Amino acid sequence: MDTTLRARLLGAGPPLRELAPTQIRPALPAALTAALRLTRAERDRLVIFDPTVAPLICPLSDAQDLALWHVGAAGRWLIAVPASRAADLPARHPHLARYLATLPAPPAAAPTQPWWVLPADWERPPEAPRIIVSGALVAWDETTGPVGGSATVIAAADPYWLALLASAVGRALLAAGLAVEDMPIPDAPGPARANLAGLALSAATLAARRDELERAVTRRLVADFGPPGIQPGPRLRRWWELSFDELHAAVNEELHNDIPERYRPTWAEIHADERATHADASARLADLERAIDAQVAALFEVEPGDLTRK
């Protein structure tokens, strides 16, 4: 980013850290998150064996699942044992203790307590709603569990901040290396602020619904045509980009199965309908993003084209 433009943008308002001095924090370290992360199936196996461990396994908002506006619903969980429960864990939950003993400790694990103990500042996760930022990805998160990975979390977040951070201006600053806490926050009039907040929340809701549609169709394809335990490949995960003939070929290639001939007309209709729904959601999301970008650019007193001009 041009240094003159950067200086203009940074001068548009006070940095976020002045407006939210106690609300910004890093997510759980990526190495610890990776070591304690569970899939839903892994979580369910632990809970079936010992139902009393359920409170120690929390839904996880993972930086790996961040997309613009939302956190993908990947069904990840985290083993979250507070320090107060560590000493008696082997006696009260021996199966979970044995499971933890099989896991490799991440680098730089704290030597004063078991490495798998939740850091003290994460025993109470950041208050929802949260904004999670990783690189130039900015997501709205209304869950209440831990946040892990290479990300920054803003607790009790204002959706107006979401609009600024996720706008073209905000993402350009983040991509240029600006820390989240240094993001300038222009002082917008009440109606403009409320309008941007509403647009940002609408974008987050629509992006999450589109994500769920993508996952739901993929799950149905696997359930209908895949052998037990198989995972979809990259083409089926992006089914909305395929024609029906291409989808049929991907089922053969990635699920090692065929769509029976008698079901092909039904699935062709399902695929066409869901592709149309996806395209409509994408178009409406693009309209919201254009509106947000234009209004945020006006607050920063720049033109949208200034961000890409050499």
PDB file of C-alpha atoms in Angstrom:
ATOM      1  CA  MET A   1       0.000   0.000   0.000  1.00  0.00           C
ATOM      2  CA  ASP A   2       1.228   3.492  -0.882  1.00  0.00           C
ATOM      3  CA  THR A   3       2.618   5.227   2.217  1.00  0.00           C
ATOM      4  CA  THR A   4       0.657   8.406   1.548  1.00  0.00           C
ATOM      5  CA  LEU A   5      -2.594   6.488   1.254  1.00  0.00           C
ATOM      6  CA  ARG A   6      -1.779   4.483   4.380  1.00  0.00           C
ATOM      7  CA  ALA A   7      -1.196   7.682   6.336  1.00  0.00           C
ATOM      8  CA  ARG A   8      -4.524   9.118   5.127  1.00  0.00           C
ATOM      9  CA  LEU A   9      -6.388   5.987   6.156  1.00  0.00           C
ATOM     10  CA  LEU A  10      -4.738   5.802   9.566  1.00  0.00           C
ATOM     11  CA  GLY A  11      -5.684   9.412  10.202  1.00  0.00           C
ATOM     12  CA  ALA A  12      -9.396   8.787   9.682  1.00  0.00           C
ATOM     13  CA  GLY A  13     -10.117   7.995  13.334  1.00  0.00           C
ATOM     14  CA  PRO A  14      -8.735   6.716  16.626  1.00  0.00           C
ATOM     15  CA  PRO A  15      -7.301   3.190  16.689  1.00  0.00           C
ATOM     16  CA  LEU A  16      -9.557   0.392  17.819  1.00  0.00           C
ATOM     17  CA  ARG A  17      -7.439  -0.227  20.928  1.00  0.00           C
ATOM     18  CA  GLU A  18      -8.595   3.141  22.316  1.00  0.00           C
ATOM     19  CA  LEU A  19     -12.268   2.197  21.880  1.00  0.00           C
ATOM     20  CA  ALA A  20     -11.902  -1.405  23.072  1.00  0.00           C
ATOM     21  CA  PRO A  21      -8.897  -1.389  25.443  1.00  0.00           C
ATOM     22  CA  THR A  22      -9.833  -4.643  27.217  1.00  0.00           C
ATOM     23  CA  GLN A  23     -11.672  -6.459  24.445  1.00  0.00           C
ATOM     24  CA  ILE A  24      -8.860  -7.429  22.067  1.00  0.00           C
ATOM     25  CA  ARG A  25      -6.772 -10.548  22.659  1.00  0.00           C
ATOM     26  CA  PRO A  26      -4.992 -13.272  20.723  1.00  0.00           C
ATOM     27  CA  ALA A  27      -6.719 -16.577  20.163  1.00  0.00           C
ATOM     28  CA  LEU A  28      -5.481 -19.737  21.835  1.00  0.00           C
ATOM     29  CA  PRO A  29      -2.055 -20.598  20.400  1.00  0.00           C
ATOM     30  CA  ALA A  30      -2.221 -22.511  17.149  1.00  0.00           C
ATOM     31  CA  ALA A  31       0.001 -25.358  18.387  1.00  0.00           C
ATOM     32  CA  LEU A  32      -2.107 -25.912  21.516  1.00  0.00           C
ATOM     33  CA  THR A  33      -5.297 -25.716  19.473  1.00  0.00           C
ATOM     34  CA  ALA A  34      -4.006 -28.296  17.007  1.00  0.00           C
ATOM     35  CA  ALA A  35      -3.025 -30.659  19.830  1.00  0.00           C
ATOM     36  CA  LEU A  36      -6.384 -30.476  21.630  1.00  0.00           C
ATOM     37  CA  ARG A  37      -8.704 -30.140  18.635  1.00  0.00           C
ATOM     38  CA  LEU A  38     -11.284 -32.878  18.081  1.00  0.00           C
ATOM     39  CA  THR A  39     -13.636 -33.779  15.283  1.00  0.00           C
ATOM     40  CA  ARG A  40     -17.255 -34.378  16.199  1.00  0.00           C
ATOM     41  CA  ALA A  41     -16.712 -38.136  15.887  1.00  0.00           C
ATOM     42  CA  GLU A  42     -13.711 -37.995  18.244  1.00  0.00           C
ATOM     43  CA  ARG A  43     -15.657 -35.901  20.716  1.00  0.00           C
ATOM     44  CA  ASP A  44     -18.634 -38.240  20.581  1.00  0.00           C
ATOM     45  CA  ARG A  45     -16.452 -41.290  21.255  1.00  0.00           C
ATOM     46  CA  LEU A  46     -14.998 -39.684  24.380  1.00  0.00           C
ATOM     47  CA  VAL A  47     -18.426 -38.620  25.648  1.00  0.00           C
ATOM     48  CA  ILE A  48     -20.035 -42.004  24.942  1.00  0.00           C
ATOM     49  CA  PHE A  49     -17.315 -43.690  26.989  1.00  0.00           C
ATOM     50  CA  ASP A  50     -17.644 -41.157  29.836  1.00  0.00           C
ATOM     51  CA  PRO A  51     -20.617 -38.739  29.595  1.00  0.00           C
ATOM     52  CA  THR A  52     -19.288 -36.676  32.515  1.00  0.00           C
ATOM     53  CA  VAL A  53     -16.461 -35.293  30.341  1.00  0.00           C
ATOM     54  CA  ALA A  54     -18.944 -33.412  28.139  1.00  0.00           C
ATOM     55  CA  PRO A  55     -18.460 -30.075  29.986  1.00  0.00           C
ATOM     56  CA  LEU A  56     -14.698 -30.364  29.378  1.00  0.00           C
ATOM     57  CA  ILE A  57     -15.088 -30.528  25.586  1.00  0.00           C
ATOM     58  CA  CYS A  58     -16.290 -27.258  24.039  1.00  0.00           C
ATOM     59  CA  PRO A  59     -17.309 -26.212  20.528  1.00  0.00           C
ATOM     60  CA  LEU A  60     -14.313 -24.524  18.921  1.00  0.00           C
ATOM     61  CA  SER A  61     -14.196 -21.498  16.635  1.00  0.00           C
ATOM     62  CA  ASP A  62     -11.064 -22.354  14.676  1.00  0.00           C
ATOM     63  CA  ALA A  63      -9.013 -19.897  12.653  1.00  0.00           C
ATOM     64  CA  GLN A  64      -8.649 -22.659  10.060  1.00  0.00           C
ATOM     65  CA  ASP A  65     -12.375 -22.372   9.358  1.00  0.00           C
ATOM     66  CA  LEU A  66     -12.500 -18.600   8.931  1.00  0.00           C
ATOM     67  CA  ALA A  67     -14.043 -17.193   5.803  1.00  0.00           C
ATOM     68  CA  LEU A  68     -14.949 -13.599   5.062  1.00  0.00           C
ATOM     69  CA  TRP A  69     -17.861 -12.627   7.342  1.00  0.00           C
ATOM     70  CA  HIS A  70     -18.307 -15.944   9.155  1.00  0.00           C
ATOM     71  CA  VAL A  71     -16.693 -18.984  10.754  1.00  0.00           C
ATOM     72  CA  GLY A  72     -17.355 -22.137   8.779  1.00  0.00           C
ATOM     73  CA  ALA A  73     -19.459 -24.733  10.578  1.00  0.00           C
ATOM     74  CA  ALA A  74     -16.827 -27.464  10.496  1.00  0.00           C
ATOM     75  CA  GLY A  75     -17.941 -29.146  13.724  1.00  0.00           C
ATOM     76  CA  ARG A  76     -14.653 -28.814  15.588  1.00  0.00           C
ATOM     77  CA  TRP A  77     -14.310 -29.231  19.350  1.00  0.00           C
ATOM     78  CA  LEU A  78     -11.596 -28.509  21.921  1.00  0.00           C
ATOM     79  CA  ILE A  79     -10.599 -30.327  25.079  1.00  0.00           C
ATOM     80  CA  ALA A  80     -10.777 -27.482  27.609  1.00  0.00           C
ATOM     81  CA  VAL A  81      -9.613 -28.606  31.055  1.00  0.00           C
ATOM     82  CA  PRO A  82      -9.228 -25.688  33.510  1.00  0.00           C
ATOM     83  CA  ALA A  83      -6.347 -25.717  35.983  1.00  0.00           C
ATOM     84  CA  SER A  84      -8.765 -26.361  38.844  1.00  0.00           C
ATOM     85  CA  ARG A  85      -9.725 -29.722  37.281  1.00  0.00           C
ATOM     86  CA  ALA A  86      -6.250 -30.904  36.288  1.00  0.00           C
ATOM     87  CA  ALA A  87      -5.106 -32.581  39.531  1.00  0.00           C
ATOM     88  CA  ASP A  88      -8.109 -34.883  39.889  1.00  0.00           C
ATOM     89  CA  LEU A  89      -8.597 -35.563  36.179  1.00  0.00           C
ATOM     90  CA  PRO A  90      -7.003 -39.066  36.263  1.00  0.00           C
ATOM     91  CA  ALA A  91      -9.277 -40.099  39.147  1.00  0.00           C
ATOM     92  CA  ARG A  92     -12.496 -38.545  37.878  1.00  0.00           C
ATOM     93  CA  HIS A  93     -12.020 -39.048  34.135  1.00  0.00           C
ATOM     94  CA  PRO A  94      -9.439 -41.817  33.638  1.00  0.00           C
ATOM     95  CA  HIS A  95     -10.376 -42.453  29.993  1.00  0.00           C
ATOM     96  CA  LEU A  96      -9.875 -38.793  29.052  1.00  0.00           C
ATOM     97  CA  ALA A  97      -6.622 -38.710  31.053  1.00  0.00           C
ATOM     98  CA  ARG A  98      -5.343 -41.750  29.147  1.00  0.00           C
ATOM     99  CA  TYR A  99      -6.369 -40.136  25.866  1.00  0.00           C
ATOM    100  CA  LEU A 100      -4.490 -36.930  26.732  1.00  0.00           C
ATOM    101  CA  ALA A 101      -1.433 -38.986  27.640  1.00  0.00           C
ATOM    102  CA  THR A 102      -1.295 -40.301  24.063  1.00  0.00           C
ATOM    103  CA  LEU A 103      -1.149 -36.818  22.558  1.00  0.00           C
ATOM    104  CA  PRO A 104       2.211 -35.207  21.743  1.00  0.00           C
ATOM    105  CA  ALA A 105       2.833 -32.026  23.702  1.00  0.00           C
ATOM    106  CA  PRO A 106       3.126 -28.938  21.516  1.00  0.00           C
ATOM    107  CA  PRO A 107       6.388 -26.992  21.478  1.00  0.00           C
ATOM    108  CA  ALA A 108       6.996 -24.584  24.366  1.00  0.00           C
ATOM    109  CA  ALA A 109       4.399 -26.223  26.588  1.00  0.00           C
ATOM    110  CA  ALA A 110       4.200 -24.702  30.073  1.00  0.00           C
ATOM    111  CA  PRO A 111       6.471 -26.748  32.383  1.00  0.00           C
ATOM    112  CA  THR A 112       4.651 -25.858  35.618  1.00  0.00           C
ATOM    113  CA  GLN A 113       1.458 -27.785  34.831  1.00  0.00           C
ATOM    114  CA  PRO A 114       0.218 -30.411  32.377  1.00  0.00           C
ATOM    115  CA  TRP A 115       0.589 -29.008  28.878  1.00  0.00           C
ATOM    116  CA  TRP A 116      -3.088 -29.691  28.093  1.00  0.00           C
ATOM    117  CA  VAL A 117      -4.422 -27.379  30.832  1.00  0.00           C
ATOM    118  CA  LEU A 118      -6.363 -24.447  29.424  1.00  0.00           C
ATOM    119  CA  PRO A 119      -4.456 -21.160  29.855  1.00  0.00           C
ATOM    120  CA  ALA A 120      -5.873 -19.143  32.739  1.00  0.00           C
ATOM    121  CA  ASP A 121      -6.941 -16.237  30.526  1.00  0.00           C
ATOM    122  CA  TRP A 122      -9.017 -18.640  28.430  1.00  0.00           C
ATOM    123  CA  GLU A 123     -10.950 -20.294  31.234  1.00  0.00           C
ATOM    124  CA  ARG A 124     -13.610 -17.702  30.449  1.00  0.00           C
ATOM    125  CA  PRO A 125     -13.843 -17.290  26.653  1.00  0.00           C
ATOM    126  CA  PRO A 126     -14.273 -13.802  25.166  1.00  0.00           C
ATOM    127  CA  GLU A 127     -17.799 -12.475  25.447  1.00  0.00           C
ATOM    128  CA  ALA A 128     -19.999 -12.920  22.400  1.00  0.00           C
ATOM    129  CA  PRO A 129     -20.541 -11.620  19.857  1.00  0.00           C
ATOM    130  CA  ARG A 130     -16.922 -11.697  18.749  1.00  0.00           C
ATOM    131  CA  ILE A 131     -15.032 -10.561  15.680  1.00  0.00           C
ATOM    132  CA  ILE A 132     -12.260 -12.973  14.701  1.00  0.00           C
ATOM    133  CA  VAL A 133      -9.484 -11.735  12.420  1.00  0.00           C
ATOM    134  CA  SER A 134      -6.837 -13.894  10.774  1.00  0.00           C
ATOM    135  CA  GLY A 135      -4.749 -12.173   8.137  1.00  0.00           C
ATOM    136  CA  ALA A 136      -7.232 -10.304   5.957  1.00  0.00           C
ATOM    137  CA  LEU A 137     -10.130 -12.616   6.851  1.00  0.00           C
ATOM    138  CA  VAL A 138     -12.689 -11.043   9.183  1.00  0.00           C
ATOM    139  CA  ALA A 139     -15.534 -13.071  10.668  1.00  0.00           C
ATOM    140  CA  TRP A 140     -18.502 -12.473  12.963  1.00  0.00           C
ATOM    141  CA  ASP A 141     -18.896 -15.137  15.654  1.00  0.00           C
ATOM    142  CA  GLU A 142     -21.896 -15.415  17.971  1.00  0.00           C
ATOM    143  CA  THR A 143     -20.794 -18.636  19.682  1.00  0.00           C
ATOM    144  CA  THR A 144     -19.443 -18.664  23.229  1.00  0.00           C
ATOM    145  CA  GLY A 145     -16.669 -21.272  23.172  1.00  0.00           C
ATOM    146  CA  PRO A 146     -12.896 -21.009  22.765  1.00  0.00           C
ATOM    147  CA  VAL A 147     -11.289 -19.441  19.707  1.00  0.00           C
ATOM    148  CA  GLY A 148      -8.078 -21.079  18.536  1.00  0.00           C
ATOM    149  CA  GLY A 149      -5.373 -20.650  15.942  1.00  0.00           C
ATOM    150  CA  SER A 150      -3.491 -17.762  14.414  1.00  0.00           C
ATOM    151  CA  ALA A 151      -6.094 -15.076  14.977  1.00  0.00           C
ATOM    152  CA  THR A 152      -7.065 -12.032  16.998  1.00  0.00           C
ATOM    153  CA  VAL A 153     -10.377 -11.900  18.862  1.00  0.00           C
ATOM    154  CA  ILE A 154     -12.458  -8.820  19.654  1.00  0.00           C
ATOM    155  CA  ALA A 155     -14.929  -9.583  22.450  1.00  0.00           C
ATOM    156  CA  ALA A 156     -18.350  -7.958  22.894  1.00  0.00           C
ATOM    157  CA  ALA A 157     -17.861  -6.570  19.401  1.00  0.00           C
ATOM    158  CA  ASP A 158     -19.758  -3.787  17.696  1.00  0.00           C
ATOM    159  CA  PRO A 159     -21.061  -4.794  14.222  1.00  0.00           C
ATOM    160  CA  TYR A 160     -19.987  -1.348  13.016  1.00  0.00           C
ATOM    161  CA  TRP A 161     -16.407  -2.483  13.630  1.00  0.00           C
ATOM    162  CA  LEU A 162     -17.174  -5.600  11.592  1.00  0.00           C
ATOM    163  CA  ALA A 163     -18.214  -3.430   8.642  1.00  0.00           C
ATOM    164  CA  LEU A 164     -14.994  -1.414   8.842  1.00  0.00           C
ATOM    165  CA  LEU A 165     -12.658  -4.385   9.293  1.00  0.00           C
ATOM    166  CA  ALA A 166     -14.314  -6.541   6.601  1.00  0.00           C
ATOM    167  CA  SER A 167     -14.622  -3.732   4.061  1.00  0.00           C
ATOM    168  CA  ALA A 168     -12.202  -3.353   1.185  1.00  0.00           C
ATOM    169  CA  VAL A 169     -10.463  -0.551   3.116  1.00  0.00           C
ATOM    170  CA  GLY A 170     -10.143  -2.621   6.282  1.00  0.00           C
ATOM    171  CA  ARG A 171      -8.910  -5.736   4.513  1.00  0.00           C
ATOM    172  CA  ALA A 172      -6.384  -3.702   2.509  1.00  0.00           C
ATOM    173  CA  LEU A 173      -4.943  -2.339   5.755  1.00  0.00           C
ATOM    174  CA  LEU A 174      -4.877  -5.795   7.339  1.00  0.00           C
ATOM    175  CA  ALA A 175      -3.237  -7.271   4.243  1.00  0.00           C
ATOM    176  CA  ALA A 176      -0.602  -4.522   4.460  1.00  0.00           C
ATOM    177  CA  GLY A 177       0.298  -5.748   7.956  1.00  0.00           C
ATOM    178  CA  LEU A 178      -1.723  -3.414  10.180  1.00  0.00           C
ATOM    179  CA  ALA A 179      -2.468  -4.935  13.581  1.00  0.00           C
ATOM    180  CA  VAL A 180      -6.153  -5.295  14.431  1.00  0.00           C
ATOM    181  CA  GLU A 181      -5.834  -3.028  17.458  1.00  0.00           C
ATOM    182  CA  ASP A 182      -4.388  -0.274  15.231  1.00  0.00           C
ATOM    183  CA  MET A 183      -7.342  -0.239  12.829  1.00  0.00           C
ATOM    184  CA  PRO A 184      -8.663   3.363  12.577  1.00  0.00           C
ATOM    185  CA  ILE A 185     -12.328   3.745  13.488  1.00  0.00           C
ATOM    186  CA  PRO A 186     -13.955   6.786  11.830  1.00  0.00           C
ATOM    187  CA  ASP A 187     -16.646   8.537  13.811  1.00  0.00           C
ATOM    188  CA  ALA A 188     -19.767   8.051  11.683  1.00  0.00           C
ATOM    189  CA  PRO A 189     -23.114   9.806  12.259  1.00  0.00           C
ATOM    190  CA  GLY A 190     -25.657   7.652  14.045  1.00  0.00           C
ATOM    191  CA  PRO A 191     -27.750   6.697  10.992  1.00  0.00           C
ATOM    192  CA  ALA A 192     -24.675   5.885   8.894  1.00  0.00           C
ATOM    193  CA  ARG A 193     -23.201   3.822  11.707  1.00  0.00           C
ATOM    194  CA  ALA A 194     -26.446   1.893  12.205  1.00  0.00           C
ATOM    195  CA  ASN A 195     -26.814   1.299   8.477  1.00  0.00           C
ATOM    196  CA  LEU A 196     -23.291  -0.096   8.163  1.00  0.00           C
ATOM    197  CA  ALA A 197     -23.809  -2.302  11.205  1.00  0.00           C
ATOM    198  CA  GLY A 198     -27.016  -3.662   9.688  1.00  0.00           C
ATOM    199  CA  LEU A 199     -25.366  -4.324   6.340  1.00  0.00           C
ATOM    200  CA  ALA A 200     -22.475  -6.139   8.033  1.00  0.00           C
ATOM    201  CA  LEU A 201     -24.792  -8.351  10.083  1.00  0.00           C
ATOM    202  CA  SER A 202     -26.801  -9.147   6.960  1.00  0.00           C
ATOM    203  CA  ALA A 203     -23.599 -10.100   5.137  1.00  0.00           C
ATOM    204  CA  ALA A 204     -22.508 -12.332   8.024  1.00  0.00           C
ATOM    205  CA  THR A 205     -25.891 -14.077   8.169  1.00  0.00           C
ATOM    206  CA  LEU A 206     -26.057 -14.583   4.414  1.00  0.00           C
ATOM    207  CA  ALA A 207     -22.473 -15.869   4.207  1.00  0.00           C
ATOM    208  CA  ALA A 208     -23.155 -18.364   7.012  1.00  0.00           C
ATOM    209  CA  ARG A 209     -26.331 -19.602   5.304  1.00  0.00           C
ATOM    210  CA  ARG A 210     -24.504 -20.036   2.012  1.00  0.00           C
ATOM    211  CA  ASP A 211     -21.761 -21.975   3.812  1.00  0.00           C
ATOM    212  CA  GLU A 212     -24.336 -24.275   5.395  1.00  0.00           C
ATOM    213  CA  LEU A 213     -25.930 -24.865   1.983  1.00  0.00           C
ATOM    214  CA  GLU A 214     -22.529 -25.826   0.565  1.00  0.00           C
ATOM    215  CA  ARG A 215     -21.897 -28.277   3.395  1.00  0.00           C
ATOM    216  CA  ALA A 216     -25.430 -29.700   3.392  1.00  0.00           C
ATOM    217  CA  VAL A 217     -25.371 -30.630  -0.291  1.00  0.00           C
ATOM    218  CA  THR A 218     -21.912 -32.166   0.079  1.00  0.00           C
ATOM    219  CA  ARG A 219     -23.099 -34.204   3.082  1.00  0.00           C
ATOM    220  CA  ARG A 220     -26.122 -35.427   1.125  1.00  0.00           C
ATOM    221  CA  LEU A 221     -23.970 -36.484  -1.822  1.00  0.00           C
ATOM    222  CA  VAL A 222     -21.716 -38.487   0.491  1.00  0.00           C
ATOM    223  CA  ALA A 223     -24.680 -39.999   2.364  1.00  0.00           C
ATOM    224  CA  ASP A 224     -26.462 -41.011  -0.853  1.00  0.00           C
ATOM    225  CA  PHE A 225     -23.520 -42.273  -2.898  1.00  0.00           C
ATOM    226  CA  GLY A 226     -20.455 -42.721  -0.718  1.00  0.00           C
ATOM    227  CA  PRO A 227     -19.325 -45.829   1.127  1.00  0.00           C
ATOM    228  CA  PRO A 228     -19.160 -45.448   4.941  1.00  0.00           C
ATOM    229  CA  GLY A 229     -16.301 -43.307   6.169  1.00  0.00           C
ATOM    230  CA  ILE A 230     -15.325 -41.786   2.836  1.00  0.00           C
ATOM    231  CA  GLN A 231     -14.579 -38.057   2.633  1.00  0.00           C
ATOM    232  CA  PRO A 232     -15.551 -35.863  -0.329  1.00  0.00           C
ATOM    233  CA  GLY A 233     -12.777 -34.566  -2.539  1.00  0.00           C
ATOM    234  CA  PRO A 234     -12.139 -31.012  -3.704  1.00  0.00           C
ATOM    235  CA  ARG A 235     -14.563 -31.119  -6.639  1.00  0.00           C
ATOM    236  CA  LEU A 236     -17.562 -32.292  -4.623  1.00  0.00           C
ATOM    237  CA  ARG A 237     -16.757 -29.731  -1.932  1.00  0.00           C
ATOM    238  CA  ARG A 238     -17.351 -27.096  -4.643  1.00  0.00           C
ATOM    239  CA  TRP A 239     -20.367 -28.740  -6.264  1.00  0.00           C
ATOM    240  CA  TRP A 240     -21.955 -25.409  -7.187  1.00  0.00           C
ATOM    241  CA  GLU A 241     -19.187 -24.784  -9.724  1.00  0.00           C
ATOM    242  CA  LEU A 242     -19.930 -28.022 -11.602  1.00  0.00           C
ATOM    243  CA  SER A 243     -22.422 -28.899 -14.304  1.00  0.00           C
ATOM    244  CA  PHE A 244     -24.463 -32.002 -13.572  1.00  0.00           C
ATOM    245  CA  ASP A 245     -22.295 -34.057 -15.905  1.00  0.00           C
ATOM    246  CA  GLU A 246     -19.220 -32.817 -14.034  1.00  0.00           C
ATOM    247  CA  LEU A 247     -20.908 -33.600 -10.710  1.00  0.00           C
ATOM    248  CA  HIS A 248     -21.685 -37.112 -11.929  1.00  0.00           C
ATOM    249  CA  ALA A 249     -18.042 -37.597 -12.914  1.00  0.00           C
ATOM    250  CA  ALA A 250     -16.879 -36.268  -9.534  1.00  0.00           C
ATOM    251  CA  VAL A 251     -19.101 -38.745  -7.673  1.00  0.00           C
ATOM    252  CA  ASN A 252     -17.490 -41.547  -9.673  1.00  0.00           C
ATOM    253  CA  GLU A 253     -13.986 -40.208  -9.101  1.00  0.00           C
ATOM    254  CA  GLU A 254     -14.125 -39.094  -5.465  1.00  0.00           C
ATOM    255  CA  LEU A 255     -16.720 -41.429  -3.946  1.00  0.00           C
ATOM    256  CA  HIS A 256     -15.799 -44.422  -6.115  1.00  0.00           C
ATOM    257  CA  ASN A 257     -19.457 -44.922  -6.879  1.00  0.00           C
ATOM    258  CA  ASP A 258     -22.049 -44.072  -9.497  1.00  0.00           C
ATOM    259  CA  ILE A 259     -25.342 -42.190  -9.393  1.00  0.00           C
ATOM    260  CA  PRO A 260     -27.821 -44.909 -10.351  1.00  0.00           C
ATOM    261  CA  GLU A 261     -29.546 -44.129 -13.626  1.00  0.00           C
ATOM    262  CA  ARG A 262     -33.029 -44.008 -12.094  1.00  0.00           C
ATOM    263  CA  TYR A 263     -31.879 -41.287  -9.642  1.00  0.00           C
ATOM    264  CA  ARG A 264     -30.054 -39.086 -12.127  1.00  0.00           C
ATOM    265  CA  PRO A 265     -33.087 -36.971 -13.174  1.00  0.00           C
ATOM    266  CA  THR A 266     -33.940 -36.315  -9.522  1.00  0.00           C
ATOM    267  CA  TRP A 267     -30.359 -35.387  -8.669  1.00  0.00           C
ATOM    268  CA  ALA A 268     -30.048 -33.215 -11.766  1.00  0.00           C
ATOM    269  CA  GLU A 269     -33.074 -31.251 -10.543  1.00  0.00           C
ATOM    270  CA  ILE A 270     -31.725 -31.034  -6.971  1.00  0.00           C
ATOM    271  CA  HIS A 271     -28.350 -29.865  -8.252  1.00  0.00           C
ATOM    272  CA  ALA A 272     -29.897 -27.220 -10.524  1.00  0.00           C
ATOM    273  CA  ASP A 273     -32.107 -25.883  -7.726  1.00  0.00           C
ATOM    274  CA  GLU A 274     -29.288 -25.710  -5.187  1.00  0.00           C
ATOM    275  CA  ARG A 275     -26.932 -24.099  -7.694  1.00  0.00           C
ATOM    276  CA  ALA A 276     -29.559 -21.425  -8.336  1.00  0.00           C
ATOM    277  CA  THR A 277     -29.998 -20.856  -4.602  1.00  0.00           C
ATOM    278  CA  HIS A 278     -26.231 -20.574  -4.187  1.00  0.00           C
ATOM    279  CA  ALA A 279     -25.904 -18.158  -7.096  1.00  0.00           C
ATOM    280  CA  ASP A 280     -28.676 -15.969  -5.682  1.00  0.00           C
ATOM    281  CA  ALA A 281     -27.015 -15.874  -2.248  1.00  0.00           C
ATOM    282  CA  SER A 282     -23.663 -15.011  -3.811  1.00  0.00           C
ATOM    283  CA  ALA A 283     -25.196 -12.191  -5.839  1.00  0.00           C
ATOM    284  CA  ARG A 284     -26.963 -10.725  -2.806  1.00  0.00           C
ATOM    285  CA  LEU A 285     -23.773 -10.994  -0.746  1.00  0.00           C
ATOM    286  CA  ALA A 286     -21.822  -9.195  -3.471  1.00  0.00           C
ATOM    287  CA  ASP A 287     -24.420  -6.392  -3.429  1.00  0.00           C
ATOM    288  CA  LEU A 288     -24.041  -6.047   0.351  1.00  0.00           C
ATOM    289  CA  GLU A 289     -20.255  -5.966   0.050  1.00  0.00           C
ATOM    290  CA  ARG A 290     -20.364  -3.271  -2.607  1.00  0.00           C
ATOM    291  CA  ALA A 291     -22.631  -1.141  -0.427  1.00  0.00           C
ATOM    292  CA  ILE A 292     -20.375  -1.604   2.596  1.00  0.00           C
ATOM    293  CA  ASP A 293     -17.228  -0.849   0.598  1.00  0.00           C
ATOM    294  CA  ALA A 294     -18.702   2.346  -0.840  1.00  0.00           C
ATOM    295  CA  GLN A 295     -19.933   3.657   2.516  1.00  0.00           C
ATOM    296  CA  VAL A 296     -16.711   2.813   4.341  1.00  0.00           C
ATOM    297  CA  ALA A 297     -14.614   4.396   1.603  1.00  0.00           C
ATOM    298  CA  ALA A 298     -16.653   7.588   2.037  1.00  0.00           C
ATOM    299  CA  LEU A 299     -15.946   7.583   5.792  1.00  0.00           C
ATOM    300  CA  PHE A 300     -12.224   7.304   5.032  1.00  0.00           C
ATOM    301  CA  GLU A 301     -12.570   9.966   2.319  1.00  0.00           C
ATOM    302  CA  VAL A 302     -11.096   7.772  -0.397  1.00  0.00           C
ATOM    303  CA  GLU A 303     -12.415   6.304  -3.617  1.00  0.00           C
ATOM    304  CA  PRO A 304     -12.651   2.497  -3.861  1.00  0.00           C
ATOM    305  CA  GLY A 305     -10.220   2.606  -6.782  1.00  0.00           C
ATOM    306  CA  ASP A 306      -7.584   4.304  -4.605  1.00  0.00           C
ATOM    307  CA  LEU A 307      -6.914   0.981  -2.876  1.00  0.00           C
ATOM    308  CA  THR A 308      -5.669  -0.690  -6.053  1.00  0.00           C
ATOM    309  CA  ARG A 309      -4.098   2.280  -7.785  1.00  0.00           C
ATOM    310  CA  LYS A 310      -0.328   2.016  -8.173  1.00  0.00           C
TER     311      LYS A 310
END
